[in-house]
């Protein structure tokens, strides 16, 4: 019944407020969408990586079209730069990887080959430490853990593991070592990239703050941990099996000494979100944000990552909606709520662009944002639905608003996609936490995520323009427009 009522509201509200034919006659310009994706995924855009000229070129490209389409800027000036929300990222990296090592039992564990460091790890000199295998809070106390590392198995769910790590930290431990539940490299994607391009991708770690923790984190495969505890891999596997059965083993209660050295340098990088505005009317103090990230993985000496689907496709939907809403605005057809179009940077760096907007800056009052629609990887569809190219995942949390109900009602009238809501109930892969809508959710702002799903070309050089399904993308763009229009005009969202 709720969906039926919403359907009726959506149909009749435009008749009461604005000329209905102005909305019903909206068309999507697929050639412009092609143009946007072709440019953003071309080699001249450098894979839109942080610190590449191509990322700045992409920002200039997006702001040029925001201005061309008649969007207002956040600074009230007549320039493309006025659409920029400027801020800084900090990159911490190891100055000499050969000397960033762990030494234990006359053996050397090499950075990225034998262990991975936590993002915040840093030393100014070689440090001595001790490590205890396993964590049992019924046996270990703060006096036993104070100033020491604790090694735990990385074979539990992340939430539980984070809770255990926080307990260990609060007991005064110096750090944590997580041991993989097999002997594969802890970061297979990183290792694969390293082999493919023969380059060091550690520079892809960026932060909004200079502050760094004194609590250390290391991650390593079992073979490395065996060296740390002065045993061989077969013996260590037997010890782990005993530990899992909560049986005593020869490492129980023992401390093992090691040293480590992880000297870092810091670079400061200027980046920018791009923000354009369509002002509202009677509900103009309420803001609907439509967003898509424009950054990607960048390039190395040998290869670049086009990111046609991730996320030139989402940016093309954002830009085409900016064009349509700009044209309507010029014709005197206005949304009731203010619509803010945002192309976020640094999504690939743990959503730092959207985090900055919502938690570090006040250029937009987040208390006025009533909803977010985020678009990411909508140009191809997932391998799960390879025989259904018009599939689209809908994820979100509407905090008891009508936001999640809008796409389904609208789709049956305008876009005719196959909408898949499965990940709202069962999102074991945590897709909803992997794009910018999650920053809004963390700030209790209703958000909906249009997502095509993953495929084998994700985060590889094979995510190219020629694989985009433009017929499908036209439908996604129509669905986005009508969902955004409904959200901006319905009496009570």
Short mmCIF file of C-alpha atoms in Angstrom, two decimals:
data_model
loop_
_atom_site.label_atom_id
_atom_site.label_comp_id
_atom_site.label_asym_id
_atom_site.label_seq_id
_atom_site.Cartn_x
_atom_site.Cartn_y
_atom_site.Cartn_z
CA UNK A 1 0.00 0.00 0.00
CA UNK A 2 2.84 2.37 0.84
CA UNK A 3 4.33 1.91 -2.63
CA UNK A 4 0.95 2.49 -4.28
CA UNK A 5 0.45 5.73 -2.36
CA UNK A 6 3.97 6.84 -3.18
CA UNK A 7 3.40 6.05 -6.85
CA UNK A 8 0.29 8.27 -6.83
CA UNK A 9 2.10 11.05 -5.00
CA UNK A 10 4.92 10.99 -7.50
CA UNK A 11 2.54 11.09 -10.46
CA UNK A 12 0.31 13.93 -9.25
CA UNK A 13 2.66 16.30 -7.44
CA UNK A 14 4.22 17.61 -10.68
CA UNK A 15 0.74 18.52 -12.00
CA UNK A 16 0.14 20.61 -8.89
CA UNK A 17 3.46 22.44 -8.93
CA UNK A 18 5.07 22.48 -12.39
CA UNK A 19 4.05 21.77 -16.01
CA UNK A 20 4.08 17.98 -16.32
CA UNK A 21 5.14 18.03 -19.97
CA UNK A 22 8.42 19.70 -19.01
CA UNK A 23 9.39 16.60 -17.08
CA UNK A 24 7.83 13.91 -19.26
CA UNK A 25 9.65 15.23 -22.32
CA UNK A 26 13.09 14.87 -20.74
CA UNK A 27 15.48 12.87 -22.92
CA UNK A 28 18.96 11.56 -22.26
CA UNK A 29 21.80 12.49 -24.60
CA UNK A 30 23.72 9.24 -25.00
CA UNK A 31 26.32 10.83 -27.25
CA UNK A 32 27.27 13.23 -24.46
CA UNK A 33 27.53 10.32 -22.04
CA UNK A 34 29.88 8.59 -24.47
CA UNK A 35 31.93 11.75 -24.79
CA UNK A 36 32.33 12.09 -21.02
CA UNK A 37 33.38 8.47 -20.47
CA UNK A 38 35.72 8.49 -23.45
CA UNK A 39 37.56 11.55 -22.15
CA UNK A 40 37.69 10.51 -18.50
CA UNK A 41 38.92 6.98 -19.29
CA UNK A 42 41.42 8.01 -21.98
CA UNK A 43 45.16 7.77 -21.41
CA UNK A 44 45.44 11.56 -21.27
CA UNK A 45 43.50 11.43 -18.00
CA UNK A 46 46.30 9.35 -16.41
CA UNK A 47 43.84 6.96 -14.78
CA UNK A 48 42.65 9.94 -12.68
CA UNK A 49 45.03 9.00 -9.89
CA UNK A 50 45.88 11.24 -6.96
CA UNK A 51 48.96 13.34 -7.85
CA UNK A 52 48.51 12.89 -11.60
CA UNK A 53 47.91 15.82 -13.97
CA UNK A 54 45.02 13.79 -15.35
CA UNK A 55 43.06 14.13 -12.10
CA UNK A 56 43.32 17.91 -12.32
CA UNK A 57 42.31 17.74 -15.98
CA UNK A 58 39.26 15.67 -15.01
CA UNK A 59 38.32 18.23 -12.35
CA UNK A 60 38.65 21.02 -14.90
CA UNK A 61 36.53 19.02 -17.36
CA UNK A 62 33.72 18.45 -14.85
CA UNK A 63 33.69 22.05 -13.58
CA UNK A 64 33.61 23.32 -17.18
CA UNK A 65 30.40 21.42 -17.84
CA UNK A 66 28.88 22.43 -14.48
CA UNK A 67 29.40 26.05 -15.54
CA UNK A 68 28.19 25.42 -19.11
CA UNK A 69 25.01 23.76 -17.83
CA UNK A 70 24.14 26.74 -15.64
CA UNK A 71 24.80 25.26 -12.19
CA UNK A 72 25.54 27.76 -9.43
CA UNK A 73 28.88 27.48 -7.68
CA UNK A 74 29.68 27.46 -3.99
CA UNK A 75 31.65 30.72 -4.04
CA UNK A 76 29.36 32.97 -6.06
CA UNK A 77 32.06 33.78 -8.61
CA UNK A 78 32.09 33.55 -12.39
CA UNK A 79 34.85 30.99 -12.87
CA UNK A 80 35.36 27.26 -13.15
CA UNK A 81 37.58 27.30 -10.05
CA UNK A 82 34.63 28.56 -8.00
CA UNK A 83 33.14 25.05 -8.21
CA UNK A 84 36.10 23.61 -6.29
CA UNK A 85 36.15 22.60 -2.66
CA UNK A 86 39.91 22.59 -2.10
CA UNK A 87 41.66 20.60 0.61
CA UNK A 88 44.80 18.61 1.31
CA UNK A 89 45.71 14.98 1.66
CA UNK A 90 48.81 13.68 3.39
CA UNK A 91 50.77 10.78 2.00
CA UNK A 92 53.03 8.79 4.27
CA UNK A 93 55.46 6.46 2.59
CA UNK A 94 58.57 4.50 3.37
CA UNK A 95 61.66 6.38 2.31
CA UNK A 96 63.76 3.25 1.91
CA UNK A 97 61.87 -0.01 1.55
CA UNK A 98 65.08 -2.02 1.75
CA UNK A 99 65.70 -0.78 5.28
CA UNK A 100 62.05 -1.10 6.40
CA UNK A 101 62.32 -4.52 7.97
CA UNK A 102 61.52 -6.75 10.91
CA UNK A 103 64.47 -8.67 12.32
CA UNK A 104 63.77 -11.79 14.36
CA UNK A 105 65.91 -14.80 15.30
CA UNK A 106 68.69 -13.75 12.90
CA UNK A 107 66.21 -13.59 10.02
CA UNK A 108 64.97 -10.54 8.09
CA UNK A 109 61.33 -10.02 7.11
CA UNK A 110 61.12 -7.62 4.17
CA UNK A 111 58.43 -4.99 3.79
CA UNK A 112 55.63 -6.03 1.38
CA UNK A 113 57.24 -9.41 0.73
CA UNK A 114 57.09 -10.89 4.22
CA UNK A 115 54.76 -8.44 5.97
CA UNK A 116 52.54 -5.45 5.40
CA UNK A 117 52.49 -2.52 7.81
CA UNK A 118 49.43 -0.81 9.19
CA UNK A 119 48.55 2.50 7.55
CA UNK A 120 49.73 4.60 10.51
CA UNK A 121 52.94 2.76 11.41
CA UNK A 122 56.02 4.92 11.70
CA UNK A 123 59.33 4.76 13.56
CA UNK A 124 62.11 7.30 13.78
CA UNK A 125 64.68 4.70 14.78
CA UNK A 126 65.06 0.93 15.13
CA UNK A 127 62.82 -0.26 17.95
CA UNK A 128 63.01 -3.35 20.11
CA UNK A 129 59.86 -5.26 20.96
CA UNK A 130 58.43 -8.53 22.23
CA UNK A 131 55.51 -10.51 20.83
CA UNK A 132 53.10 -13.00 22.45
CA UNK A 133 51.24 -15.57 20.36
CA UNK A 134 47.47 -15.62 20.84
CA UNK A 135 45.05 -13.62 22.96
CA UNK A 136 43.05 -15.04 25.84
CA UNK A 137 41.66 -12.28 28.03
CA UNK A 138 41.00 -14.77 30.82
CA UNK A 139 44.73 -15.45 31.10
CA UNK A 140 46.49 -12.32 29.85
CA UNK A 141 46.31 -9.06 31.78
CA UNK A 142 47.58 -5.54 31.29
CA UNK A 143 50.86 -6.21 33.12
CA UNK A 144 51.59 -9.15 30.80
CA UNK A 145 50.70 -7.19 27.64
CA UNK A 146 52.06 -3.74 28.48
CA UNK A 147 54.53 -2.61 25.84
CA UNK A 148 54.32 -5.87 23.88
CA UNK A 149 52.86 -7.01 20.57
CA UNK A 150 50.11 -9.63 20.43
CA UNK A 151 49.79 -11.95 17.42
CA UNK A 152 46.25 -13.05 16.53
CA UNK A 153 44.77 -15.08 13.69
CA UNK A 154 43.04 -13.24 10.88
CA UNK A 155 40.27 -15.83 10.60
CA UNK A 156 37.31 -14.06 12.21
CA UNK A 157 34.88 -11.44 10.98
CA UNK A 158 36.19 -7.90 10.83
CA UNK A 159 33.86 -6.43 13.46
CA UNK A 160 34.89 -9.06 16.00
CA UNK A 161 38.55 -8.65 15.10
CA UNK A 162 38.35 -4.85 15.50
CA UNK A 163 36.79 -5.35 18.92
CA UNK A 164 39.60 -7.69 20.00
CA UNK A 165 42.26 -5.30 18.72
CA UNK A 166 40.69 -2.45 20.68
CA UNK A 167 40.70 -4.61 23.84
CA UNK A 168 44.38 -5.40 23.33
CA UNK A 169 45.16 -1.74 22.73
CA UNK A 170 43.34 -0.68 25.91
CA UNK A 171 45.41 -3.18 27.90
CA UNK A 172 48.53 -1.19 27.02
CA UNK A 173 49.94 -3.33 24.22
CA UNK A 174 52.43 -1.75 21.83
CA UNK A 175 50.89 -3.29 18.74
CA UNK A 176 49.08 -6.11 16.99
CA UNK A 177 50.20 -8.67 14.41
CA UNK A 178 47.48 -10.38 12.37
CA UNK A 179 48.43 -13.71 10.85
CA UNK A 180 46.67 -14.91 7.69
CA UNK A 181 44.73 -18.15 7.98
CA UNK A 182 46.76 -19.54 5.10
CA UNK A 183 50.19 -18.92 3.65
CA UNK A 184 49.11 -16.59 0.84
CA UNK A 185 50.19 -12.98 0.74
CA UNK A 186 47.99 -10.88 2.97
CA UNK A 187 47.20 -8.40 0.16
CA UNK A 188 46.86 -10.48 -3.04
CA UNK A 189 45.55 -7.53 -5.08
CA UNK A 190 48.59 -5.46 -4.13
CA UNK A 191 50.99 -8.30 -4.93
CA UNK A 192 49.30 -8.96 -8.30
CA UNK A 193 49.55 -5.29 -9.23
CA UNK A 194 53.19 -5.21 -8.18
CA UNK A 195 53.98 -8.20 -10.40
CA UNK A 196 52.05 -6.75 -13.34
CA UNK A 197 53.52 -3.26 -13.43
CA UNK A 198 56.77 -3.77 -11.49
CA UNK A 199 56.03 -0.70 -9.43
CA UNK A 200 55.41 0.16 -5.79
CA UNK A 201 51.77 0.97 -5.02
CA UNK A 202 52.40 1.81 -1.37
CA UNK A 203 52.12 5.48 -2.33
CA UNK A 204 48.35 5.01 -2.71
CA UNK A 205 47.84 5.51 1.04
CA UNK A 206 46.55 8.99 1.87
CA UNK A 207 45.04 10.65 4.93
CA UNK A 208 43.19 13.80 5.96
CA UNK A 209 45.27 14.22 9.10
CA UNK A 210 48.99 14.36 9.83
CA UNK A 211 48.46 12.64 13.18
CA UNK A 212 49.74 9.09 13.45
CA UNK A 213 49.25 6.48 16.10
CA UNK A 214 51.87 4.93 18.36
CA UNK A 215 49.96 1.63 18.28
CA UNK A 216 51.53 -0.52 15.58
CA UNK A 217 49.87 -3.00 13.28
CA UNK A 218 51.56 -5.63 11.12
CA UNK A 219 49.97 -8.21 8.82
CA UNK A 220 51.81 -11.28 7.62
CA UNK A 221 51.36 -14.77 6.12
CA UNK A 222 52.01 -17.84 8.26
CA UNK A 223 55.48 -18.44 6.82
CA UNK A 224 56.64 -15.03 8.06
CA UNK A 225 55.01 -15.51 11.47
CA UNK A 226 56.78 -18.86 11.83
CA UNK A 227 60.13 -17.04 11.51
CA UNK A 228 58.99 -14.50 14.08
CA UNK A 229 58.30 -17.29 16.58
CA UNK A 230 61.52 -19.17 15.71
CA UNK A 231 59.88 -22.28 14.25
CA UNK A 232 59.21 -23.79 10.83
CA UNK A 233 55.94 -23.61 8.90
CA UNK A 234 54.81 -27.19 9.56
CA UNK A 235 55.34 -26.83 13.31
CA UNK A 236 53.65 -23.47 13.30
CA UNK A 237 50.59 -24.90 11.52
CA UNK A 238 50.32 -27.57 14.24
CA UNK A 239 50.58 -24.87 16.91
CA UNK A 240 47.80 -22.89 15.25
CA UNK A 241 45.56 -25.98 15.15
CA UNK A 242 46.11 -26.54 18.87
CA UNK A 243 45.45 -22.88 19.56
CA UNK A 244 42.16 -23.02 17.65
CA UNK A 245 41.13 -25.96 19.83
CA UNK A 246 42.08 -23.87 22.90
CA UNK A 247 44.76 -26.40 23.80
CA UNK A 248 48.13 -25.60 25.28
CA UNK A 249 51.00 -25.33 22.79
CA UNK A 250 54.72 -24.70 23.04
CA UNK A 251 54.25 -20.96 22.37
CA UNK A 252 51.74 -20.52 25.21
CA UNK A 253 52.88 -17.83 27.65
CA UNK A 254 56.18 -17.25 25.83
CA UNK A 255 57.48 -13.89 24.60
CA UNK A 256 59.72 -13.57 21.54
CA UNK A 257 62.02 -10.63 20.85
CA UNK A 258 62.34 -8.79 17.54
CA UNK A 259 63.30 -5.37 16.19
CA UNK A 260 61.65 -3.28 13.51
CA UNK A 261 62.35 -0.13 11.52
CA UNK A 262 59.67 1.74 9.51
CA UNK A 263 60.80 5.27 8.74
CA UNK A 264 58.34 7.34 6.73
CA UNK A 265 58.26 10.61 4.85
CA UNK A 266 55.24 12.87 4.42
CA UNK A 267 54.03 14.62 1.25
CA UNK A 268 51.18 17.15 1.11
CA UNK A 269 48.86 16.87 -1.92
CA UNK A 270 46.26 19.42 -3.04
CA UNK A 271 42.96 17.86 -4.18
CA UNK A 272 39.43 19.07 -4.82
CA UNK A 273 35.78 18.04 -4.81
CA UNK A 274 33.67 19.68 -7.53
CA UNK A 275 30.33 21.09 -6.36
CA UNK A 276 27.50 22.60 -8.41
CA UNK A 277 24.08 23.74 -7.23
CA UNK A 278 20.53 23.97 -8.59
CA UNK A 279 18.66 26.19 -6.06
CA UNK A 280 15.31 25.06 -4.74
CA UNK A 281 12.15 27.08 -4.12
CA UNK A 282 9.81 26.67 -1.13
CA UNK A 283 11.90 23.87 0.40
CA UNK A 284 15.26 25.32 -0.61
CA UNK A 285 16.79 24.88 2.86
CA UNK A 286 16.55 21.12 2.37
CA UNK A 287 19.34 19.66 0.24
CA UNK A 288 19.44 16.56 -1.96
CA UNK A 289 23.00 15.55 -2.87
CA UNK A 290 23.67 13.55 -6.02
CA UNK A 291 27.24 12.27 -6.12
CA UNK A 292 29.79 10.21 -8.03
CA UNK A 293 33.54 9.91 -7.48
CA UNK A 294 35.81 10.95 -10.33
CA UNK A 295 39.17 9.66 -9.07
CA UNK A 296 40.61 6.24 -9.88
CA UNK A 297 43.86 4.27 -9.47
CA UNK A 298 46.13 6.33 -11.73
CA UNK A 299 49.07 4.92 -13.65
CA UNK A 300 52.59 3.54 -13.32
CA UNK A 301 55.56 3.61 -15.64
CA UNK A 302 54.08 0.85 -17.77
CA UNK A 303 50.30 0.95 -17.57
CA UNK A 304 47.34 3.13 -16.69
CA UNK A 305 44.00 2.21 -15.20
CA UNK A 306 41.21 3.67 -17.40
CA UNK A 307 38.38 3.25 -14.88
CA UNK A 308 35.69 3.50 -17.56
CA UNK A 309 33.13 1.75 -15.38
CA UNK A 310 34.82 2.74 -12.10
CA UNK A 311 33.74 5.48 -12.14
CA UNK A 312 33.69 7.44 -15.39
CA UNK A 313 30.27 5.84 -15.87
CA UNK A 314 28.92 7.36 -12.65
CA UNK A 315 30.39 10.77 -13.47
CA UNK A 316 28.72 10.67 -16.89
CA UNK A 317 25.34 10.08 -15.18
CA UNK A 318 26.08 12.97 -12.82
CA UNK A 319 26.98 15.30 -15.69
CA UNK A 320 23.99 14.33 -17.81
CA UNK A 321 21.67 14.97 -14.88
CA UNK A 322 23.37 18.33 -14.35
CA UNK A 323 22.62 19.15 -18.00
CA UNK A 324 18.96 18.13 -17.75
CA UNK A 325 18.33 19.98 -14.49
CA UNK A 326 20.22 23.00 -15.84
CA UNK A 327 18.02 23.06 -18.94
CA UNK A 328 14.85 22.78 -16.83
CA UNK A 329 16.03 25.59 -14.59
CA UNK A 330 16.59 27.85 -17.60
CA UNK A 331 12.99 27.10 -18.67
CA UNK A 332 11.63 28.13 -15.28
CA UNK A 333 11.03 24.56 -14.07
CA UNK A 334 12.57 24.47 -10.61
CA UNK A 335 12.93 21.77 -7.95
CA UNK A 336 11.43 22.52 -4.56
CA UNK A 337 14.50 21.31 -2.67
CA UNK A 338 18.01 22.47 -3.49
CA UNK A 339 19.99 19.90 -5.48
CA UNK A 340 23.76 19.76 -4.99
CA UNK A 341 25.82 17.91 -7.60
CA UNK A 342 29.16 16.64 -6.25
CA UNK A 343 32.03 14.87 -8.01
CA UNK A 344 34.08 13.48 -5.14
CA UNK A 345 37.81 12.92 -5.19
CA UNK A 346 39.78 10.35 -3.15
CA UNK A 347 37.01 7.74 -3.01
CA UNK A 348 39.62 5.12 -3.82
CA UNK A 349 41.55 6.32 -0.75
CA UNK A 350 38.90 5.17 1.72
CA UNK A 351 36.22 7.77 0.85
CA UNK A 352 38.35 10.76 1.92
CA UNK A 353 36.62 13.28 -0.38
CA UNK A 354 33.16 12.67 1.05
CA UNK A 355 34.58 12.40 4.57
CA UNK A 356 36.13 15.85 4.18
CA UNK A 357 32.84 17.37 2.98
CA UNK A 358 30.81 15.94 5.84
CA UNK A 359 33.24 15.90 8.75
CA UNK A 360 36.04 18.41 8.13
CA UNK A 361 34.41 21.36 6.39
CA UNK A 362 31.24 23.45 6.70
CA UNK A 363 30.93 24.80 3.15
CA UNK A 364 27.65 22.86 3.01
CA UNK A 365 25.68 22.52 6.24
CA UNK A 366 25.30 18.76 6.55
CA UNK A 367 22.32 19.28 8.87
CA UNK A 368 20.42 20.55 5.81
CA UNK A 369 21.14 17.46 3.71
CA UNK A 370 18.01 15.30 3.72
CA UNK A 371 19.14 12.65 1.19
CA UNK A 372 22.00 11.43 -0.96
CA UNK A 373 21.91 9.50 -4.24
CA UNK A 374 25.33 8.05 -5.06
CA UNK A 375 26.27 6.48 -8.39
CA UNK A 376 29.22 4.15 -8.85
CA UNK A 377 30.06 1.55 -11.52
CA UNK A 378 26.80 1.59 -13.45
CA UNK A 379 28.12 1.14 -16.98
CA UNK A 380 28.38 -2.65 -17.25
CA UNK A 381 26.58 -4.73 -14.65
CA UNK A 382 27.85 -7.63 -12.61
CA UNK A 383 29.04 -11.04 -13.73
CA UNK A 384 26.26 -12.54 -11.60
CA UNK A 385 23.78 -10.98 -14.08
CA UNK A 386 25.76 -11.45 -17.29
CA UNK A 387 22.59 -12.58 -19.11
CA UNK A 388 20.61 -9.62 -17.81
CA UNK A 389 22.47 -6.49 -18.93
CA UNK A 390 19.75 -4.18 -17.60
CA UNK A 391 20.26 -5.24 -13.97
CA UNK A 392 21.03 -2.62 -11.31
CA UNK A 393 21.68 -3.13 -7.61
CA UNK A 394 19.90 -0.78 -5.24
CA UNK A 395 21.48 -0.46 -1.80
CA UNK A 396 20.79 2.03 0.93
CA UNK A 397 19.49 3.13 4.28
CA UNK A 398 16.65 5.62 4.14
CA UNK A 399 16.20 6.05 7.92
CA UNK A 400 12.43 5.51 7.53
CA UNK A 401 12.05 8.06 4.74
CA UNK A 402 10.57 7.25 1.32
CA UNK A 403 13.94 7.35 -0.43
CA UNK A 404 14.34 3.61 -1.01
CA UNK A 405 10.81 3.26 -2.36
CA UNK A 406 11.26 5.82 -5.14
CA UNK A 407 13.34 3.84 -7.68
CA UNK A 408 10.98 0.87 -7.85
CA UNK A 409 7.89 2.99 -8.53
CA UNK A 410 9.73 5.18 -11.03
CA UNK A 411 11.43 2.28 -12.83
CA UNK A 412 8.08 0.81 -13.88
CA UNK A 413 7.23 4.05 -15.66
CA UNK A 414 10.49 5.33 -17.11
CA UNK A 415 13.56 3.10 -17.19
CA UNK A 416 12.49 -0.59 -17.16
CA UNK A 417 15.62 -1.90 -15.51
CA UNK A 418 15.84 -5.06 -13.42
CA UNK A 419 16.32 -3.63 -9.92
CA UNK A 420 18.02 -6.00 -7.49
CA UNK A 421 17.65 -5.18 -3.77
CA UNK A 422 19.38 -8.33 -2.42
CA UNK A 423 22.30 -6.50 -0.80
CA UNK A 424 20.07 -4.43 1.45
CA UNK A 425 19.33 -7.58 3.43
CA UNK A 426 22.53 -9.57 2.86
CA UNK A 427 25.63 -7.53 2.02
CA UNK A 428 28.40 -9.92 3.05
CA UNK A 429 30.85 -8.24 0.68
CA UNK A 430 30.18 -4.86 2.35
CA UNK A 431 29.53 -3.15 -0.98
CA UNK A 432 27.54 -0.45 0.76
CA UNK A 433 30.61 0.59 2.77
CA UNK A 434 32.85 0.89 -0.31
CA UNK A 435 31.59 4.07 -1.94
CA UNK A 436 30.76 7.60 -0.86
CA UNK A 437 27.19 6.96 0.25
CA UNK A 438 28.67 5.35 3.36
CA UNK A 439 30.05 8.72 4.51
CA UNK A 440 26.49 10.07 4.46
CA UNK A 441 25.13 7.04 6.32
CA UNK A 442 27.77 7.47 9.04
CA UNK A 443 26.40 10.98 9.50
CA UNK A 444 22.79 9.70 9.74
CA UNK A 445 21.83 11.07 6.33
CA UNK A 446 19.48 8.88 4.22
CA UNK A 447 21.37 7.56 1.22
CA UNK A 448 20.70 5.32 -1.76
CA UNK A 449 23.38 3.66 -3.88
CA UNK A 450 22.99 2.84 -7.59
CA UNK A 451 25.58 0.12 -8.29
CA UNK A 452 26.11 -2.16 -11.28
CA UNK A 453 28.12 -4.79 -9.42
CA UNK A 454 31.66 -6.08 -9.72
CA UNK A 455 33.37 -7.77 -12.66
CA UNK A 456 36.74 -9.28 -13.47
CA UNK A 457 38.06 -6.02 -14.99
CA UNK A 458 37.53 -4.00 -11.81
CA UNK A 459 40.74 -2.24 -10.75
CA UNK A 460 42.64 -3.57 -13.74
CA UNK A 461 43.82 -1.92 -16.99
CA UNK A 462 40.99 -3.78 -18.76
CA UNK A 463 38.18 -1.54 -17.43
CA UNK A 464 37.90 0.24 -20.76
CA UNK A 465 35.51 2.43 -22.75
CA UNK A 466 34.64 -0.23 -25.33
CA UNK A 467 33.04 -2.47 -22.66
CA UNK A 468 30.45 0.08 -21.52
CA UNK A 469 26.81 -0.77 -22.28
CA UNK A 470 25.41 2.61 -23.33
CA UNK A 471 21.85 1.40 -23.81
CA UNK A 472 21.83 0.28 -20.21
CA UNK A 473 23.54 3.49 -19.07
CA UNK A 474 20.83 5.59 -20.72
CA UNK A 475 18.22 3.77 -18.61
CA UNK A 476 20.25 4.22 -15.44
CA UNK A 477 20.52 7.94 -16.18
CA UNK A 478 16.73 8.19 -16.67
CA UNK A 479 16.11 6.34 -13.42
CA UNK A 480 18.54 8.66 -11.64
CA UNK A 481 16.86 11.77 -13.02
CA UNK A 482 13.33 10.78 -12.07
CA UNK A 483 14.40 9.52 -8.64
CA UNK A 484 16.22 12.79 -8.02
CA UNK A 485 13.27 14.83 -9.29
CA UNK A 486 10.84 12.95 -7.06
CA UNK A 487 13.08 13.29 -4.00
CA UNK A 488 13.43 17.01 -4.64
CA UNK A 489 9.69 17.65 -5.04
CA UNK A 490 7.71 15.26 -2.88
CA UNK A 491 5.97 17.01 0.05
CA UNK A 492 7.51 14.86 2.74
CA UNK A 493 10.47 12.69 1.89
#
